[in-house]
Tab-separated table of C-alpha atoms in Angstrom:
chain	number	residue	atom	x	y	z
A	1300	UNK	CA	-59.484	-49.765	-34.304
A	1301	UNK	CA	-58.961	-46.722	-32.140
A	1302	UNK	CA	-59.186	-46.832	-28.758
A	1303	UNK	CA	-61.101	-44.468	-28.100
A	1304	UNK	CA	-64.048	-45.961	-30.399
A	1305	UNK	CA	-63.775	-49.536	-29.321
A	1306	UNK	CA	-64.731	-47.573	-26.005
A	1307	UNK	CA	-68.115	-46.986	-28.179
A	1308	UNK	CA	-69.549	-50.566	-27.891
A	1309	UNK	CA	-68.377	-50.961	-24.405
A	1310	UNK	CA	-70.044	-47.779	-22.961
A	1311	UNK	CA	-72.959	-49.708	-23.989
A	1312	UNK	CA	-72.742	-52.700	-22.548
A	1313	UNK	CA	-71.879	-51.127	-19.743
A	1314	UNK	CA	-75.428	-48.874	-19.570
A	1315	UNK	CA	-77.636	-51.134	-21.611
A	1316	UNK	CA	-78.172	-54.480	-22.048
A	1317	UNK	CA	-78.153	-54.676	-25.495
A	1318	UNK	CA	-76.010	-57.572	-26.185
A	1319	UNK	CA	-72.998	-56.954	-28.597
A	1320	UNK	CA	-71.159	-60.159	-27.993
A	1321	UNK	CA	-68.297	-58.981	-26.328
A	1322	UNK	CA	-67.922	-58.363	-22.585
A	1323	UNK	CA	-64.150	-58.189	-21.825
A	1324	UNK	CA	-62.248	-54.842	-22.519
A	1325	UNK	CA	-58.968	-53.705	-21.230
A	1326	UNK	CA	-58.540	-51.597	-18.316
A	1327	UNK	CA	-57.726	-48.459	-21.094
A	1328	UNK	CA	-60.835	-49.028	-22.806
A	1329	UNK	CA	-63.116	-48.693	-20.036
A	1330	UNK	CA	-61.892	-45.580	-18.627
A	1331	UNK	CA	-62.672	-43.586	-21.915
A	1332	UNK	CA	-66.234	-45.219	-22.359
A	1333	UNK	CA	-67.423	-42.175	-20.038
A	1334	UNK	CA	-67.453	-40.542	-22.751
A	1335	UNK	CA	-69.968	-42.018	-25.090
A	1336	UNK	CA	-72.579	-41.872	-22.136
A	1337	UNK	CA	-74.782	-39.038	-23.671
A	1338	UNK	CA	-74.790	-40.692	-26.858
A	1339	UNK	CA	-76.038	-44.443	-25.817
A	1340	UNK	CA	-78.684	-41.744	-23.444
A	1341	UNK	CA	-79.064	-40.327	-27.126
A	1342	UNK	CA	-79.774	-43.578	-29.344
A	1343	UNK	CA	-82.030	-45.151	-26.426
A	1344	UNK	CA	-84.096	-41.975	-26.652
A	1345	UNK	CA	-84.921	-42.152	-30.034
A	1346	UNK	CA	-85.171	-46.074	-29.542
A	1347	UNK	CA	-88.381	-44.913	-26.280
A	1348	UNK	CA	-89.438	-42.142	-28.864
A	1349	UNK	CA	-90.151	-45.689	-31.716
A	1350	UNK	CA	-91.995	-46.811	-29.281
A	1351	UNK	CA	-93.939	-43.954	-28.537
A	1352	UNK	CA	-94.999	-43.536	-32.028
A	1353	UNK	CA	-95.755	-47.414	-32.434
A	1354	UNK	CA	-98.203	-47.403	-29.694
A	1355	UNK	CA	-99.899	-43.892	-30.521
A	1356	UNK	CA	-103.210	-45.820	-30.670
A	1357	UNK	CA	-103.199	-45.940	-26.689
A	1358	UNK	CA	-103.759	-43.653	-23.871
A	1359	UNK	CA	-101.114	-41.256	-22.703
A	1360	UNK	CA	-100.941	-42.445	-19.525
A	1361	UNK	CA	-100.368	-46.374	-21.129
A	1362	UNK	CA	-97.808	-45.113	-23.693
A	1363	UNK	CA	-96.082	-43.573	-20.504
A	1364	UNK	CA	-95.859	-46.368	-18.864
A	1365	UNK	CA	-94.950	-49.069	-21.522
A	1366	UNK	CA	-92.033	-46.216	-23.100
A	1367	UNK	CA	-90.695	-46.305	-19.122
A	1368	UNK	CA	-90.953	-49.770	-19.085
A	1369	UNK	CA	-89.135	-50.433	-21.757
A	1370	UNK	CA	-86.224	-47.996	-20.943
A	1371	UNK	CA	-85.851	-50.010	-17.633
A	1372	UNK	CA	-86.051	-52.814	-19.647
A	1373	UNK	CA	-83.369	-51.760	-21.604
A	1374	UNK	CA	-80.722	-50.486	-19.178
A	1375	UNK	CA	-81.647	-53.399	-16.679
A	1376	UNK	CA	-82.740	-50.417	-14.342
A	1377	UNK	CA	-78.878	-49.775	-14.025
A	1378	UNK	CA	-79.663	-46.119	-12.783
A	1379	UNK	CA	-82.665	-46.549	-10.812
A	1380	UNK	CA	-80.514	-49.007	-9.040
A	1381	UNK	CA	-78.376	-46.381	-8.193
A	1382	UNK	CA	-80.858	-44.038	-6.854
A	1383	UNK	CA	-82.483	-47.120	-5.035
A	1384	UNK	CA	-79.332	-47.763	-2.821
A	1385	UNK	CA	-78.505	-44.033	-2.750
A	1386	UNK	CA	-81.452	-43.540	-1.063
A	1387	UNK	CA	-81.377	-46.493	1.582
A	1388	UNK	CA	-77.654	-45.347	2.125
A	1389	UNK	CA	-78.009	-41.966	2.276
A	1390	UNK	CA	-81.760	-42.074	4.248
A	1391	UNK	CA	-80.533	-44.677	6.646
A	1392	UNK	CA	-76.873	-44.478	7.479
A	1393	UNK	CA	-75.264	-41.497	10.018
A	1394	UNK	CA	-71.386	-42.021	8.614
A	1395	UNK	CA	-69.210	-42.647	6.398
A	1396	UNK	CA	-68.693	-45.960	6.858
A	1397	UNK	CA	-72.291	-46.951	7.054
A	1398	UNK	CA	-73.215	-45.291	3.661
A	1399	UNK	CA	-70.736	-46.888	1.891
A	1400	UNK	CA	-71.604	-50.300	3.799
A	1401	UNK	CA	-75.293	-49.818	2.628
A	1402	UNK	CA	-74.513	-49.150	-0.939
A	1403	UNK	CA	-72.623	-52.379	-1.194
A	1404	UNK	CA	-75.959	-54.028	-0.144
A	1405	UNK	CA	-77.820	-55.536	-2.592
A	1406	UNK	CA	-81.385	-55.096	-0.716
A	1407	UNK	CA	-83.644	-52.733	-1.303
A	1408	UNK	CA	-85.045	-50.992	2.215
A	1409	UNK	CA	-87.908	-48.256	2.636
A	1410	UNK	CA	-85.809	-45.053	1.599
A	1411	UNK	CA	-84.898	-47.476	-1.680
A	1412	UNK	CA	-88.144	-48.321	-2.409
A	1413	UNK	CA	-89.982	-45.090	-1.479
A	1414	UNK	CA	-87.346	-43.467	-3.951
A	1415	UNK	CA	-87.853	-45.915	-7.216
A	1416	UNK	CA	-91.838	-45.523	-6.886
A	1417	UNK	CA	-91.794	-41.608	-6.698
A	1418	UNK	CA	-89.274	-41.202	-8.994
A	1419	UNK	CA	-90.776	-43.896	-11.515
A	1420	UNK	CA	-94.125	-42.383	-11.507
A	1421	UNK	CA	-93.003	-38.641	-11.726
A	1422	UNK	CA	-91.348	-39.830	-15.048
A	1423	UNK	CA	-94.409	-41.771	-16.181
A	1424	UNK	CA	-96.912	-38.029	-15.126
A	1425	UNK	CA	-94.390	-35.662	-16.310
A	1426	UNK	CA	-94.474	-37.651	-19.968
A	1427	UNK	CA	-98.177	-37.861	-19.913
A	1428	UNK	CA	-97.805	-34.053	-19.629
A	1429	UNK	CA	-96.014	-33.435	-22.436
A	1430	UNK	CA	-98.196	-35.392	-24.275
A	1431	UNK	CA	-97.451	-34.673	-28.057
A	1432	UNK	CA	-94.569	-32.879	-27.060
A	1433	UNK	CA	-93.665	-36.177	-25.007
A	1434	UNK	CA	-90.813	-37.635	-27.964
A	1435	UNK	CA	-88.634	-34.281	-27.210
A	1436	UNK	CA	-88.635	-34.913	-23.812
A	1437	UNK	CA	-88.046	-38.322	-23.683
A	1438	UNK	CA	-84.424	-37.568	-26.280
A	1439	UNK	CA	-83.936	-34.773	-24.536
A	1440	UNK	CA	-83.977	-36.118	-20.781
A	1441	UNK	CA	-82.086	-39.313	-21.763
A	1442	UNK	CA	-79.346	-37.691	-23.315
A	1443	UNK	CA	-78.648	-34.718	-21.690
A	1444	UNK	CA	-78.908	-36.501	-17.881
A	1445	UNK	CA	-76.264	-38.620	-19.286
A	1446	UNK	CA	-73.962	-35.999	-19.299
A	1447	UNK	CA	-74.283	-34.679	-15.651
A	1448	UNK	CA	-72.747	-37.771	-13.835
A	1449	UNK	CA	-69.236	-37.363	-16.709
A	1450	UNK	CA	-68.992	-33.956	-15.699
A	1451	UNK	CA	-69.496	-34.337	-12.104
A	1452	UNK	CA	-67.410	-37.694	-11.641
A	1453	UNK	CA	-64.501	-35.195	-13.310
A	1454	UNK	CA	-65.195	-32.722	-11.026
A	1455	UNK	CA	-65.392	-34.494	-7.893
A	1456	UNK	CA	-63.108	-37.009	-6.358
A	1457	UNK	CA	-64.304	-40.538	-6.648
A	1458	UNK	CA	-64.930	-42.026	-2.527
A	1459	UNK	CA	-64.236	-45.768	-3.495
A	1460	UNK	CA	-61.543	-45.736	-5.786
A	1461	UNK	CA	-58.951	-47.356	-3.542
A	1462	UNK	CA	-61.506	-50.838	-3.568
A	1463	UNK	CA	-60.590	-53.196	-6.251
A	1464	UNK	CA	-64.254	-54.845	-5.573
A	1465	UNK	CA	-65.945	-51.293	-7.229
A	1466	UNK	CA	-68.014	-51.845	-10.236
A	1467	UNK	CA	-67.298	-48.411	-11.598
A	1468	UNK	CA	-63.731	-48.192	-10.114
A	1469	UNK	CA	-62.463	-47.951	-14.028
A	1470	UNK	CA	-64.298	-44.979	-14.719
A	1471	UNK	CA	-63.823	-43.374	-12.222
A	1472	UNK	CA	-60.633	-42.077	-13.715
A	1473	UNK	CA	-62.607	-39.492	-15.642
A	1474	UNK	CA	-61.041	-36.465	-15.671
A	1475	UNK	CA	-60.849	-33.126	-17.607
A	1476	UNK	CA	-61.118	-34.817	-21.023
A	1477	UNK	CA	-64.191	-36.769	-20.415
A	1478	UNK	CA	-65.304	-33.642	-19.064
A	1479	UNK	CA	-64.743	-31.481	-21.869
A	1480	UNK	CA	-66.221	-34.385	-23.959
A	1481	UNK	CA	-69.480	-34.434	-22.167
A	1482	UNK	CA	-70.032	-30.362	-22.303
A	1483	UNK	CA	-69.441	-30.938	-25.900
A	1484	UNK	CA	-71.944	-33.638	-26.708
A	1485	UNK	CA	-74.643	-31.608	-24.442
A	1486	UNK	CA	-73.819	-28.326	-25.874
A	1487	UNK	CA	-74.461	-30.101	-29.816
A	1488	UNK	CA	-77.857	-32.232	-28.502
A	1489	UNK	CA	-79.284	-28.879	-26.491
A	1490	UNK	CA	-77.880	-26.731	-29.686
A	1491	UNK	CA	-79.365	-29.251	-32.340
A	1492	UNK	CA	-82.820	-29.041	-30.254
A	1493	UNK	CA	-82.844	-25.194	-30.475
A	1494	UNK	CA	-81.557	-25.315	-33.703
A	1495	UNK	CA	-84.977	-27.629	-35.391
A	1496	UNK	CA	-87.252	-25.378	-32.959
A	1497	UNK	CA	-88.091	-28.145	-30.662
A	1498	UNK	CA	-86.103	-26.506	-27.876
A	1499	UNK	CA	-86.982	-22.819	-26.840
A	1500	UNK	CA	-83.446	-20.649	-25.939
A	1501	UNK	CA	-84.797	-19.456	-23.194
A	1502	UNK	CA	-86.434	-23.053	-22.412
A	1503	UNK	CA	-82.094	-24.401	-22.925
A	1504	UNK	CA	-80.968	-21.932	-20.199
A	1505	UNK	CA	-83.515	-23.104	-17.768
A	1506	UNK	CA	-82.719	-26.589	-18.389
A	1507	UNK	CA	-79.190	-25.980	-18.281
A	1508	UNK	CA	-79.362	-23.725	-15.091
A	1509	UNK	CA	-81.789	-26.177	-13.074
A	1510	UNK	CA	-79.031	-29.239	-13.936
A	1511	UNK	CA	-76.293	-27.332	-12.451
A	1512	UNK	CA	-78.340	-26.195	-9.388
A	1513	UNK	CA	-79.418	-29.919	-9.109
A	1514	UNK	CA	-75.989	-31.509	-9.628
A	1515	UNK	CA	-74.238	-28.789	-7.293
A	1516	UNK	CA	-76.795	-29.392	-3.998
A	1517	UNK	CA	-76.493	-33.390	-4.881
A	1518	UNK	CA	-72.564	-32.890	-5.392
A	1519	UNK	CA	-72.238	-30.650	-1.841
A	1520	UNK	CA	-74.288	-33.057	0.149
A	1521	UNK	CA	-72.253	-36.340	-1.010
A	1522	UNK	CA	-69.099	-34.664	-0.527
A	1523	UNK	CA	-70.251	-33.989	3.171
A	1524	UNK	CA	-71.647	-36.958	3.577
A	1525	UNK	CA	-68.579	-39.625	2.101
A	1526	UNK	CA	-66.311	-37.125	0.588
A	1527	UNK	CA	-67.038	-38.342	-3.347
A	1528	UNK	CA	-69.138	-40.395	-5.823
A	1529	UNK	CA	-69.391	-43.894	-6.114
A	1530	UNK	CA	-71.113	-45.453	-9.156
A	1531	UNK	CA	-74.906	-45.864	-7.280
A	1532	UNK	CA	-74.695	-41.773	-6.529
A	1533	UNK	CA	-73.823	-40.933	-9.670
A	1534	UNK	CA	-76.929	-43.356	-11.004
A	1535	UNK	CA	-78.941	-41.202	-8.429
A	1536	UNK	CA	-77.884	-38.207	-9.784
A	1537	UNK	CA	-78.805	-39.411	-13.664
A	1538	UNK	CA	-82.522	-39.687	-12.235
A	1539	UNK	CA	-82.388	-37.063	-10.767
A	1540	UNK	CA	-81.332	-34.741	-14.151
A	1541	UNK	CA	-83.748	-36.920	-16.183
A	1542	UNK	CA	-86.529	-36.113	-13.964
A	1543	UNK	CA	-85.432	-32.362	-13.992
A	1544	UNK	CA	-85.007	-32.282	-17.618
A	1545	UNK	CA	-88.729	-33.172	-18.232
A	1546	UNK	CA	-89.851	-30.517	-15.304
A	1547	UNK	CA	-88.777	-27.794	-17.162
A	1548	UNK	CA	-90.093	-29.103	-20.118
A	1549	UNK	CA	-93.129	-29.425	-18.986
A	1550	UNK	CA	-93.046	-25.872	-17.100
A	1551	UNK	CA	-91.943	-24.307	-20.296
């Protein structure tokens, strides 16, 4: 099989956790699996949107919060755990070196916690907003956020990839063809969306222009603060594009 599509299965076990048996991939394998990101973001949004429909008897605001639930569930809150430790690091530390030692920390302090519950609950409203236009949203903002932290990680230098200890040190070796890759796969979801007249044109270049204003002042501000990503920013910076995804949704 192709490299580049056993790479398929182990992009999501690294975001999900589905279980597909297998947990051990060479070194090559896991730095393409960048590249499958927006479509695991993809197939768990149409797995929310099942759910959704399934429980269409309930309130919004329950159907919100079961369909959030579940994509936690799902991904293990890989990303919020990101933004969690992002914001402890980021909130509590003054250099370098104390950013990067708070990341590594496994404890979840004010700035963490404050984070997860605004962030949760925006996503839970914002849904409850769209109400029947919630199922676009939800495909829509899991997909396309996937994308963001490919494009960026190719963009900007990775801060921890001389430490062996780094979850995401492997793909952190995305570079200009995982980048490519990811505009492709958003460019074909946004197009697709457009395309069936859920998606607006207008409503596309909004979305698209808030992502890169959103990924550019996140982007600036790490590379100030430790001069790069590391795998919990770059979850940050998913939850960040999800929530901004359904914003202009909801706005449009």
């Amino acid at each position: 099989m192709p490299i580049w599509l056993v790479a398929l299965p182990a992009s999501i076990t690294f975001l999900t956790r589905i279980p597909l048996g297998r947990t051990v991939y060479p070194d090559s394998v896991w730095r393409l699996i960048t590249i499958w990101f927006p479509l695991v973001g993809l197939l768990l949004g149409f797995v929310l949107v099942f759910f959704w429909v399934l429980i269409e008897d309930l309130s919004l605001w329950s159907r919100a919060i079961i369909v959030v639930a579940i994509g936690i569930l799902l991904t293990g809150g890989f990303h919020e755990d990101g933004l969690a430790d992002s914001a402890d690091a980021l909130g509590g530390a003054y250099n370098r070196t104390d950013v990067l030692k708070i990341l590594k920390d496994s404890r979840i302090g004010t700035f963490g916690s404050l984070a997860l519950i605004c962030v949760v609950l925006l996503k839970i409203s914002l849904i409850v907003d769209l109400a029947d236009h919630a199922p676009v949203g939800i495909i829509l903002s899991h997909s396309l956020s996937r994308c963001i932290p490919v494009i960026q990680l190719g963009i900007q230098p990775y801060a921890r990839r001389d430490l062996m200890e780094s979850k995401s040190r492997d793909i952190a070796h995305s570079g200009i063809f995982q980048v490519i890759v990811s505009l492709l796969w958003y460019l074909i979801i946004l197009s697709f969306g457009v395309f069936l007249g859920k998606v607006g044109l207008f409503e596309a270049v909004i979305i698209t222009l808030a992502l890169i204003i959103t990924a550019s002042i996140f982007g600036v501000y790490i590379q100030r603060r430790v001069g790069g990503h590391t795998g919990d920013f770059l979850g940050a910076i998913q939850q960040l594009s999800e929530v901004t995804i359904l914003t202009i949704i909801c706005l449009f």
